[in-house]
Amino acid sequence: MKTKHIVVIGAGYGGLSAAALLAHKGYKVTVLEKHNQPGGRARLLEDKGFKFDIGPSWYMMPEMFDRLFSLTNKNREDYYKIKRLDPSYRIFFNQNDSIDIPSNADQVGDLFETLEKGSKQQLERYLADAKYKYDMATKEFLYKRFSSIFSLLDRNLVLDPAGYDILKNFHKHTKKYFKNDRIIKIMEWMITFLGSSPYNAPAIYSLIAHAEFNLGIWYPEGGLISVSNGLAKLAEDCGAVIKLNSEVLKINCKDSKAVSVTTNKEIIPADAIIANSEYSFTEMNLLDEQHRTYDKNYWEKKTYSPSSLLFYVGLNKKLKTVIHHNLYLDEESDWEGHFDSLYKNKRWPENPMFYLSVTSYSDKTVAPKENENLVFLIPIAPGIEDTPEVREHYFNNLIDRFEKINGESIRDHIVVKHSYAINDFVRDYGAFKGNSFGMAHTLFQTANFRPDIRSKKVKNLFYTGCMTQPGIGTPLSIVSAEVAVKELSKNIS
């Protein structure tokens, strides 16, 4: 019997994971990637000896990565190594006023107790609830396709005593445990990386606290590009072929089946397709109208994760006041106003919070000796106007605030500077409105309310990545690949 040929569009984490799983099952697999390196959003920028992770900078939920390797009878340690960061990150509130978040949950409780009496015990209760939700989600949600409301209303979920709590508002859930403003912000800010606001996300996503405080924040040696390269090598070791600089221009269909893809170089026959390309871009640009499950109006009405304004900066000096991950919630930032600018009254934020990654703090290989690599990130609303003038305005704001808060001069030590924002996300990934992470995690964009893993119009077309189920984030992209491969294997004869 002829071996089925599966084409995977896009070498992001979801696409590479799907390719590895498919090849391990015995399928012939070809991965087509438009860029000159694998990783999708997790690519590498190099300049004058500085190395910058272009996209993701956090490595969490390591067991989900390890599970992928174990499913292919491989060990993740043979492909890349990780180490736990301690402290996990530093939060700057003002000049000479910062807090280090320990990697040990008990020590986090001790820290909280200095801010609010009784909060250590409250944190223990919060984390117990978060672990329960995390375990429940892992068992009931993550590795399962939700094709309808009936698949969501699983008997175990309906009868679960926590089932009513998971649908409550995230912010109200947090305030049930804590009163101190700083503690609340510490417990809520991570929701940004799930593409949501604490004011519109359901409380089930408080499970992120278990991932953060119990499972920990990790760093892959060499940066997130090491994960990209590791997943690519895994796929190839399993038998997949990866073709770089191969942009898919069209999915060719006949009788409600995909039969081939047209690239910038060739036409490649396919028995089935897994698209790791942006879901909306795939539907609107690669498929003819009659083969689209969702129309443009559907995508326009959805709520998306923030986009990002990123600056990749190389310094010819070392810094004394930063660690690997740094968050700025200083007096010039407007917490509620910034979230309002992201989701309600979409605009450029007047007084933004910002995040700073300094991987050279933990890794000597990513910057020249006695130099530092910085990545600044401001979450911004998708779809707003992106111009060089606006970028430069915010760059100057960031540098001024950094120098004021940290008391260290950096402006005159910048030897490398690049920016990346909405227009770049659209150009490089076809990201709808230039979003960074995918479709936001709101109540009505969870489980079966997200775009389906399987096309409803093309029966051998499947999707993986941050726009489909289960959701946003590099670990969940890998999970979506496992779900997509299961569905493909069941439905392709």
Short mmCIF file of C-alpha atoms in Angstrom, two decimals:
data_model
loop_
_atom_site.label_atom_id
_atom_site.label_comp_id
_atom_site.label_asym_id
_atom_site.label_seq_id
_atom_site.Cartn_x
_atom_site.Cartn_y
_atom_site.Cartn_z
CA MET A 1 0.00 0.00 0.00
CA LYS A 2 1.30 3.44 -0.94
CA THR A 3 2.56 5.55 1.97
CA LYS A 4 0.39 8.62 2.51
CA HIS A 5 2.14 11.94 1.88
CA ILE A 6 1.33 14.69 4.37
CA VAL A 7 2.32 18.28 3.65
CA VAL A 8 2.83 20.56 6.66
CA ILE A 9 2.61 24.28 5.92
CA GLY A 10 4.88 26.24 8.23
CA ALA A 11 7.81 25.22 10.42
CA GLY A 12 6.59 26.81 13.63
CA TYR A 13 6.47 24.79 16.84
CA GLY A 14 3.10 23.32 15.88
CA GLY A 15 4.18 22.39 12.37
CA LEU A 16 7.49 20.84 13.42
CA SER A 17 5.80 18.89 16.22
CA ALA A 18 3.13 17.60 13.85
CA ALA A 19 5.81 16.63 11.33
CA ALA A 20 7.74 14.65 13.94
CA LEU A 21 4.63 12.81 15.14
CA LEU A 22 3.44 12.04 11.61
CA ALA A 23 6.82 10.82 10.41
CA HIS A 24 7.15 8.67 13.52
CA LYS A 25 3.81 7.07 12.61
CA GLY A 26 5.19 6.15 9.20
CA TYR A 27 3.75 8.87 6.99
CA LYS A 28 5.84 10.56 4.33
CA VAL A 29 6.09 14.17 5.53
CA THR A 30 7.20 17.37 3.82
CA VAL A 31 7.38 20.63 5.79
CA LEU A 32 7.25 23.85 3.75
CA GLU A 33 8.61 27.01 5.39
CA LYS A 34 8.71 30.43 3.71
CA HIS A 35 11.61 31.75 5.82
CA ASN A 36 15.25 30.71 5.73
CA GLN A 37 15.16 29.14 9.19
CA PRO A 38 12.70 27.01 11.18
CA GLY A 39 10.76 28.16 14.23
CA GLY A 40 7.94 30.31 12.88
CA ARG A 41 7.61 33.19 15.30
CA ALA A 42 10.55 31.73 17.27
CA ARG A 43 13.29 32.70 14.84
CA LEU A 44 16.70 34.29 15.43
CA LEU A 45 18.05 37.75 14.64
CA GLU A 46 21.85 38.08 14.54
CA ASP A 47 23.82 41.31 14.23
CA LYS A 48 27.44 42.13 15.17
CA GLY A 49 27.75 39.09 17.40
CA PHE A 50 24.44 39.70 19.21
CA LYS A 51 21.75 37.02 19.05
CA PHE A 52 18.11 37.90 19.70
CA ASP A 53 15.10 35.60 19.92
CA ILE A 54 12.70 37.42 17.60
CA GLY A 55 9.52 36.12 19.23
CA PRO A 56 8.85 34.00 22.33
CA SER A 57 11.20 34.53 25.26
CA TRP A 58 9.57 32.40 27.99
CA TYR A 59 9.88 28.61 28.36
CA MET A 60 7.14 27.21 30.58
CA MET A 61 5.26 23.91 31.06
CA PRO A 62 8.36 21.85 30.19
CA GLU A 63 6.46 18.58 30.57
CA MET A 64 4.47 19.37 27.41
CA PHE A 65 7.67 19.65 25.40
CA ASP A 66 9.08 16.50 26.99
CA ARG A 67 5.86 14.61 26.20
CA LEU A 68 6.34 15.33 22.49
CA PHE A 69 9.81 13.83 22.50
CA SER A 70 8.66 10.79 24.47
CA LEU A 71 5.88 10.17 21.92
CA THR A 72 8.60 9.77 19.28
CA ASN A 73 10.77 7.63 21.59
CA LYS A 74 13.33 10.41 21.92
CA ASN A 75 14.74 12.38 24.85
CA ARG A 76 14.48 16.14 24.83
CA GLU A 77 17.90 16.41 26.55
CA ASP A 78 19.51 15.03 23.40
CA TYR A 79 18.18 17.98 21.39
CA TYR A 80 18.48 20.94 23.75
CA LYS A 81 18.99 21.55 27.45
CA ILE A 82 17.02 23.76 29.83
CA LYS A 83 17.72 25.30 33.22
CA ARG A 84 15.34 26.76 35.77
CA LEU A 85 15.67 30.49 36.38
CA ASP A 86 15.95 31.73 39.95
CA PRO A 87 14.70 34.36 40.53
CA SER A 88 12.00 33.77 37.96
CA TYR A 89 11.80 37.46 37.13
CA ARG A 90 12.16 40.96 38.58
CA ILE A 91 9.43 43.60 38.78
CA PHE A 92 10.39 47.28 38.88
CA PHE A 93 7.82 49.51 40.54
CA ASN A 94 9.90 52.66 40.85
CA GLN A 95 13.47 53.86 41.27
CA ASN A 96 15.18 51.75 43.95
CA ASP A 97 11.94 49.79 44.32
CA SER A 98 11.91 46.34 42.77
CA ILE A 99 10.85 42.83 43.75
CA ASP A 100 12.44 39.55 42.74
CA ILE A 101 9.97 36.68 42.32
CA PRO A 102 11.61 33.50 43.66
CA SER A 103 11.35 30.21 41.79
CA ASN A 104 10.20 28.50 44.98
CA ALA A 105 6.46 28.89 45.70
CA ASP A 106 7.00 28.80 49.46
CA GLN A 107 9.43 31.72 49.18
CA VAL A 108 6.91 33.58 47.02
CA GLY A 109 4.47 33.14 49.90
CA ASP A 110 7.01 34.64 52.31
CA LEU A 111 7.41 37.59 49.96
CA PHE A 112 3.65 38.08 49.73
CA GLU A 113 3.37 37.99 53.52
CA THR A 114 5.57 41.12 53.70
CA LEU A 115 3.03 42.90 51.49
CA GLU A 116 -0.23 41.61 52.98
CA LYS A 117 -0.74 39.74 56.23
CA GLY A 118 -2.23 36.30 55.66
CA SER A 119 -1.39 36.30 51.96
CA LYS A 120 1.01 33.34 52.20
CA GLN A 121 -1.86 31.09 53.23
CA GLN A 122 -4.04 32.66 50.56
CA LEU A 123 -1.38 31.95 47.95
CA GLU A 124 -1.32 28.30 49.03
CA ARG A 125 -5.10 28.15 48.53
CA TYR A 126 -4.85 29.96 45.18
CA LEU A 127 -2.14 27.61 43.92
CA ALA A 128 -4.03 24.53 45.09
CA ASP A 129 -7.00 25.74 43.04
CA ALA A 130 -4.71 26.55 40.10
CA LYS A 131 -3.13 23.09 40.22
CA TYR A 132 -6.57 21.48 40.30
CA LYS A 133 -7.59 23.45 37.20
CA TYR A 134 -4.29 22.72 35.47
CA ASP A 135 -4.60 18.99 36.10
CA MET A 136 -8.25 19.03 35.02
CA ALA A 137 -7.43 20.99 31.86
CA THR A 138 -4.59 18.64 31.00
CA LYS A 139 -6.85 15.64 31.46
CA GLU A 140 -10.13 16.95 30.01
CA PHE A 141 -9.36 19.87 27.69
CA LEU A 142 -5.92 20.14 26.18
CA TYR A 143 -5.45 16.88 24.31
CA LYS A 144 -8.98 16.76 22.97
CA ARG A 145 -10.70 18.21 19.92
CA PHE A 146 -13.84 20.21 20.68
CA SER A 147 -16.01 20.14 17.58
CA SER A 148 -19.27 21.32 19.16
CA ILE A 149 -20.82 22.60 22.38
CA PHE A 150 -21.76 19.02 23.22
CA SER A 151 -18.14 17.91 23.29
CA LEU A 152 -17.42 20.79 25.68
CA LEU A 153 -20.18 19.71 28.04
CA ASP A 154 -18.31 16.59 29.05
CA ARG A 155 -19.92 14.73 31.94
CA ASN A 156 -16.79 15.08 34.07
CA LEU A 157 -16.76 18.84 33.57
CA VAL A 158 -20.45 19.37 34.19
CA LEU A 159 -20.33 17.42 37.43
CA ASP A 160 -17.03 18.91 38.57
CA PRO A 161 -17.42 21.12 41.68
CA ALA A 162 -14.93 23.59 40.22
CA GLY A 163 -16.83 23.79 36.95
CA TYR A 164 -18.81 26.82 38.00
CA ASP A 165 -15.67 28.68 39.09
CA ILE A 166 -13.76 28.21 35.85
CA LEU A 167 -16.22 30.48 34.03
CA LYS A 168 -15.95 33.38 36.46
CA ASN A 169 -13.95 36.52 35.69
CA PHE A 170 -10.18 36.16 36.19
CA HIS A 171 -9.76 39.51 37.97
CA LYS A 172 -12.65 38.87 40.37
CA HIS A 173 -11.20 35.44 41.08
CA THR A 174 -7.84 36.97 42.03
CA LYS A 175 -9.42 39.64 44.24
CA LYS A 176 -11.22 36.90 46.13
CA TYR A 177 -7.82 35.90 47.52
CA PHE A 178 -5.77 39.11 47.69
CA LYS A 179 -6.27 42.80 48.44
CA ASN A 180 -2.75 44.18 47.98
CA ASP A 181 -2.40 45.92 44.62
CA ARG A 182 1.12 44.66 43.98
CA ILE A 183 0.21 41.06 44.71
CA ILE A 184 -2.80 41.28 42.40
CA LYS A 185 -0.60 42.59 39.60
CA ILE A 186 1.95 39.84 40.18
CA MET A 187 -0.82 37.24 39.96
CA GLU A 188 -2.42 38.79 36.87
CA TRP A 189 0.25 40.18 34.56
CA MET A 190 1.17 36.78 33.09
CA ILE A 191 -2.31 36.58 31.50
CA THR A 192 -0.96 39.02 28.90
CA PHE A 193 1.13 36.19 27.44
CA LEU A 194 -2.08 34.21 26.98
CA GLY A 195 -3.28 37.06 24.81
CA SER A 196 -5.87 38.25 27.31
CA SER A 197 -6.70 40.81 29.96
CA PRO A 198 -7.50 39.89 33.57
CA TYR A 199 -10.74 41.81 33.03
CA ASN A 200 -12.06 39.65 30.18
CA ALA A 201 -10.46 36.22 30.68
CA PRO A 202 -12.33 33.38 32.44
CA ALA A 203 -10.98 32.17 35.78
CA ILE A 204 -9.91 28.82 34.36
CA TYR A 205 -6.79 30.62 33.15
CA SER A 206 -5.71 31.18 36.74
CA LEU A 207 -4.12 27.78 36.12
CA ILE A 208 -1.20 29.78 34.68
CA ALA A 209 -0.17 30.43 38.30
CA HIS A 210 0.53 26.71 38.77
CA ALA A 211 2.71 26.75 35.65
CA GLU A 212 4.50 29.88 36.84
CA PHE A 213 5.05 29.28 40.55
CA ASN A 214 5.07 25.47 40.83
CA LEU A 215 6.39 24.23 37.47
CA GLY A 216 8.71 27.19 37.06
CA ILE A 217 10.26 29.49 34.49
CA TRP A 218 12.99 27.86 32.42
CA TYR A 219 15.57 28.88 29.84
CA PRO A 220 16.72 26.72 26.93
CA GLU A 221 20.48 27.08 26.56
CA GLY A 222 21.19 29.20 23.50
CA GLY A 223 17.73 30.76 23.58
CA LEU A 224 14.36 29.79 22.16
CA ILE A 225 16.03 29.27 18.79
CA SER A 226 17.55 26.14 20.35
CA VAL A 227 14.03 24.78 20.75
CA SER A 228 13.23 25.66 17.13
CA ASN A 229 16.34 23.89 15.89
CA GLY A 230 15.74 20.99 18.27
CA LEU A 231 12.21 20.45 17.00
CA ALA A 232 13.42 20.68 13.40
CA LYS A 233 16.09 18.05 14.08
CA LEU A 234 13.52 15.86 15.83
CA ALA A 235 11.24 16.04 12.79
CA GLU A 236 14.11 15.17 10.47
CA ASP A 237 15.33 12.35 12.72
CA CYS A 238 11.81 10.90 12.54
CA GLY A 239 11.96 11.03 8.75
CA ALA A 240 10.36 14.35 7.77
CA VAL A 241 11.82 16.56 5.05
CA ILE A 242 11.97 20.32 5.75
CA LYS A 243 12.14 22.69 2.79
CA LEU A 244 13.13 26.24 3.75
CA ASN A 245 12.53 29.29 1.54
CA SER A 246 9.45 27.48 0.24
CA GLU A 247 6.39 29.71 0.45
CA VAL A 248 3.00 28.09 -0.08
CA LEU A 249 0.91 30.21 -2.43
CA LYS A 250 -2.19 28.02 -2.79
CA ILE A 251 -3.88 24.87 -1.50
CA ASN A 252 -5.35 23.13 -4.53
CA CYS A 253 -8.63 21.28 -3.91
CA LYS A 254 -10.85 18.91 -5.86
CA ASP A 255 -14.17 17.46 -4.69
CA SER A 256 -13.76 18.90 -1.16
CA LYS A 257 -10.30 17.40 -0.81
CA ALA A 258 -6.88 19.03 -0.87
CA VAL A 259 -4.81 17.39 -3.61
CA SER A 260 -1.67 19.52 -3.73
CA VAL A 261 -0.02 22.78 -2.76
CA THR A 262 1.55 25.35 -5.04
CA THR A 263 4.73 26.95 -3.70
CA ASN A 264 7.02 29.65 -5.07
CA LYS A 265 9.08 26.80 -6.56
CA GLU A 266 6.88 23.79 -7.37
CA ILE A 267 3.56 21.96 -7.07
CA ILE A 268 3.63 19.24 -4.40
CA PRO A 269 0.95 16.50 -4.29
CA ALA A 270 -0.58 15.79 -0.87
CA ASP A 271 -2.86 13.15 0.61
CA ALA A 272 -3.55 15.48 3.54
CA ILE A 273 -2.39 18.84 4.83
CA ILE A 274 -1.68 20.24 8.28
CA ALA A 275 -1.51 24.04 8.20
CA ASN A 276 0.66 25.66 10.85
CA SER A 277 0.42 28.89 8.92
CA GLU A 278 -1.82 31.56 10.44
CA TYR A 279 -5.35 30.11 10.35
CA SER A 280 -7.01 33.25 9.00
CA PHE A 281 -4.29 33.74 6.38
CA THR A 282 -4.59 30.12 5.26
CA GLU A 283 -8.34 30.40 4.83
CA MET A 284 -8.43 33.83 3.21
CA ASN A 285 -5.31 33.60 1.05
CA LEU A 286 -4.52 29.96 0.30
CA LEU A 287 -8.04 28.57 -0.24
CA ASP A 288 -10.67 29.44 -2.81
CA GLU A 289 -13.81 30.97 -1.31
CA GLN A 290 -15.93 27.80 -1.57
CA HIS A 291 -13.37 25.90 0.52
CA ARG A 292 -13.25 28.36 3.44
CA THR A 293 -14.82 27.34 6.75
CA TYR A 294 -14.80 30.93 8.03
CA ASP A 295 -15.34 34.13 6.07
CA LYS A 296 -13.70 37.52 6.56
CA ASN A 297 -16.57 38.71 8.74
CA TYR A 298 -15.89 35.85 11.18
CA TRP A 299 -12.26 36.90 11.62
CA GLU A 300 -13.16 40.59 11.93
CA LYS A 301 -15.49 39.90 14.86
CA LYS A 302 -12.99 37.89 16.90
CA THR A 303 -10.91 39.22 19.78
CA TYR A 304 -7.18 38.90 19.24
CA SER A 305 -4.16 38.86 21.46
CA PRO A 306 -2.16 42.05 21.63
CA SER A 307 0.44 42.78 19.05
CA SER A 308 3.87 43.84 20.28
CA LEU A 309 6.29 46.67 19.75
CA LEU A 310 9.71 45.08 20.12
CA PHE A 311 13.17 46.58 20.18
CA TYR A 312 16.28 44.43 19.86
CA VAL A 313 19.16 46.37 21.39
CA GLY A 314 22.84 45.51 21.71
CA LEU A 315 24.91 47.37 24.32
CA ASN A 316 28.69 47.64 24.52
CA LYS A 317 28.56 47.49 28.32
CA LYS A 318 27.27 45.21 31.09
CA LEU A 319 24.30 46.14 33.28
CA LYS A 320 24.14 45.79 37.05
CA THR A 321 20.44 46.21 37.83
CA VAL A 322 18.65 43.71 35.59
CA ILE A 323 18.21 39.94 35.48
CA HIS A 324 16.99 37.60 32.73
CA HIS A 325 13.28 38.61 32.81
CA ASN A 326 12.26 42.11 33.93
CA LEU A 327 8.82 43.72 34.12
CA TYR A 328 8.25 47.46 34.50
CA LEU A 329 5.13 48.54 36.38
CA ASP A 330 6.56 51.89 37.43
CA GLU A 331 4.68 55.02 38.46
CA GLU A 332 4.60 56.24 34.86
CA SER A 333 2.72 53.14 33.70
CA ASP A 334 -1.08 52.93 33.73
CA TRP A 335 -2.16 49.33 34.44
CA GLU A 336 -5.88 49.64 33.72
CA GLY A 337 -5.39 52.22 30.99
CA HIS A 338 -2.94 49.98 29.18
CA PHE A 339 -5.37 47.03 29.21
CA ASP A 340 -8.13 49.38 28.04
CA SER A 341 -5.97 50.41 25.08
CA LEU A 342 -5.48 46.73 24.17
CA TYR A 343 -9.08 45.52 24.21
CA LYS A 344 -11.71 48.25 24.58
CA ASN A 345 -10.63 51.60 23.17
CA LYS A 346 -7.88 50.33 20.91
CA ARG A 347 -5.10 52.87 20.58
CA TRP A 348 -1.43 53.36 21.32
CA PRO A 349 -1.02 53.31 25.13
CA GLU A 350 -0.17 56.62 26.74
CA ASN A 351 1.75 55.18 29.69
CA PRO A 352 2.59 51.59 28.85
CA MET A 353 3.89 48.80 31.01
CA PHE A 354 6.84 47.10 29.39
CA TYR A 355 8.91 43.94 29.59
CA LEU A 356 12.66 43.58 29.17
CA SER A 357 14.48 40.35 28.36
CA VAL A 358 18.23 40.15 28.96
CA THR A 359 19.24 36.63 27.97
CA SER A 360 22.92 37.59 28.17
CA TYR A 361 22.39 37.64 31.96
CA SER A 362 22.05 33.84 31.83
CA ASP A 363 23.85 32.93 28.61
CA LYS A 364 27.33 34.04 27.53
CA THR A 365 26.80 32.84 23.95
CA VAL A 366 24.21 35.44 22.91
CA ALA A 367 26.32 38.62 23.08
CA PRO A 368 29.97 39.60 22.64
CA LYS A 369 32.10 39.57 25.80
CA GLU A 370 31.23 42.35 28.27
CA ASN A 371 28.24 43.29 26.11
CA GLU A 372 24.52 42.90 26.76
CA ASN A 373 21.56 41.99 24.55
CA LEU A 374 18.21 43.57 25.41
CA VAL A 375 14.75 42.92 24.03
CA PHE A 376 12.13 45.50 25.02
CA LEU A 377 8.45 44.62 24.53
CA ILE A 378 5.35 46.80 24.82
CA PRO A 379 1.99 45.02 24.32
CA ILE A 380 -0.07 47.07 21.85
CA ALA A 381 -3.50 46.70 20.28
CA PRO A 382 -3.61 44.80 16.98
CA GLY A 383 -4.62 46.74 13.90
CA ILE A 384 -3.54 50.22 14.99
CA GLU A 385 -1.32 52.39 12.80
CA ASP A 386 2.34 51.38 12.84
CA THR A 387 4.82 54.00 11.62
CA PRO A 388 8.58 54.60 12.08
CA GLU A 389 7.80 57.85 13.89
CA VAL A 390 5.56 56.13 16.44
CA ARG A 391 8.14 53.41 17.02
CA GLU A 392 10.87 55.98 17.64
CA HIS A 393 8.67 57.88 20.09
CA TYR A 394 8.15 54.77 22.19
CA PHE A 395 11.79 53.76 21.93
CA ASN A 396 12.85 57.07 23.44
CA ASN A 397 10.21 56.70 26.14
CA LEU A 398 11.54 53.24 27.06
CA ILE A 399 15.17 54.34 27.17
CA ASP A 400 14.33 57.40 29.30
CA ARG A 401 12.30 55.33 31.76
CA PHE A 402 14.91 52.60 31.95
CA GLU A 403 17.69 55.08 32.71
CA LYS A 404 15.54 56.83 35.33
CA ILE A 405 14.36 53.66 37.10
CA ASN A 406 17.55 51.63 36.85
CA GLY A 407 19.99 54.50 37.27
CA GLU A 408 22.16 53.18 34.46
CA SER A 409 23.05 54.93 31.22
CA ILE A 410 22.41 52.92 28.06
CA ARG A 411 21.52 55.40 25.30
CA ASP A 412 25.15 56.19 24.51
CA HIS A 413 26.12 52.51 24.58
CA ILE A 414 23.72 51.24 21.91
CA VAL A 415 25.62 49.55 19.07
CA VAL A 416 22.74 47.50 17.61
CA LYS A 417 19.08 48.49 17.30
CA HIS A 418 16.20 46.87 15.43
CA SER A 419 12.44 47.24 15.83
CA TYR A 420 9.55 44.88 15.09
CA ALA A 421 5.82 45.56 15.29
CA ILE A 422 2.42 45.19 13.63
CA ASN A 423 3.54 45.62 10.02
CA ASP A 424 6.26 43.01 10.49
CA PHE A 425 3.88 40.45 12.00
CA VAL A 426 1.60 40.90 8.99
CA ARG A 427 4.46 40.66 6.48
CA ASP A 428 6.26 37.69 8.05
CA TYR A 429 3.34 35.56 9.28
CA GLY A 430 0.18 36.91 7.71
CA ALA A 431 -0.93 37.61 11.29
CA PHE A 432 -4.47 39.02 11.35
CA LYS A 433 -4.18 42.72 12.23
CA GLY A 434 -0.59 42.00 13.23
CA ASN A 435 -1.44 40.08 16.40
CA SER A 436 1.50 38.51 18.24
CA PHE A 437 0.07 35.42 19.88
CA GLY A 438 -3.16 34.41 18.15
CA MET A 439 -6.81 34.52 19.18
CA ALA A 440 -7.32 35.82 22.72
CA HIS A 441 -8.43 33.54 25.54
CA THR A 442 -11.87 34.92 26.33
CA LEU A 443 -14.81 32.86 27.58
CA PHE A 444 -16.35 32.61 24.11
CA GLN A 445 -13.02 31.86 22.45
CA THR A 446 -12.24 28.80 24.53
CA ALA A 447 -12.45 25.10 23.52
CA ASN A 448 -15.12 24.59 20.82
CA PHE A 449 -15.53 28.37 20.47
CA ARG A 450 -12.08 28.54 18.84
CA PRO A 451 -11.59 27.70 15.14
CA ASP A 452 -11.75 23.94 14.67
CA ILE A 453 -8.70 21.72 14.32
CA ARG A 454 -10.30 20.23 11.18
CA SER A 455 -11.63 22.14 8.20
CA LYS A 456 -15.38 21.79 7.69
CA LYS A 457 -15.06 22.32 3.93
CA VAL A 458 -11.88 20.42 3.02
CA LYS A 459 -12.01 17.02 4.68
CA ASN A 460 -8.26 16.30 4.63
CA LEU A 461 -7.14 19.74 5.85
CA PHE A 462 -6.20 20.18 9.51
CA TYR A 463 -4.81 23.05 11.56
CA THR A 464 -2.29 23.51 14.32
CA GLY A 465 -0.93 26.55 16.14
CA CYS A 466 -2.08 29.44 18.28
CA MET A 467 -5.36 30.27 16.51
CA THR A 468 -6.98 26.89 16.94
CA GLN A 469 -7.54 24.59 19.93
CA PRO A 470 -6.39 24.50 22.66
CA GLY A 471 -4.94 28.01 22.47
CA ILE A 472 -2.08 30.48 22.72
CA GLY A 473 1.51 29.82 23.72
CA THR A 474 4.39 27.65 22.57
CA PRO A 475 3.43 24.66 24.78
CA LEU A 476 -0.16 24.73 23.53
CA SER A 477 1.00 24.92 19.92
CA ILE A 478 2.78 21.62 20.53
CA VAL A 479 -0.36 20.20 22.13
CA SER A 480 -2.44 21.31 19.14
CA ALA A 481 -0.08 19.37 16.88
CA GLU A 482 -0.74 16.17 18.82
CA VAL A 483 -4.51 16.73 18.58
CA ALA A 484 -4.31 17.51 14.85
CA VAL A 485 -2.25 14.38 14.17
CA LYS A 486 -4.78 12.25 16.08
CA GLU A 487 -7.62 13.68 14.00
CA LEU A 488 -5.74 13.23 10.76
CA SER A 489 -4.87 9.62 11.57
CA LYS A 490 -8.52 8.83 12.34
CA ASN A 491 -9.86 10.42 9.18
CA ILE A 492 -7.32 9.68 6.46
CA SER A 493 -7.74 6.19 5.04
#
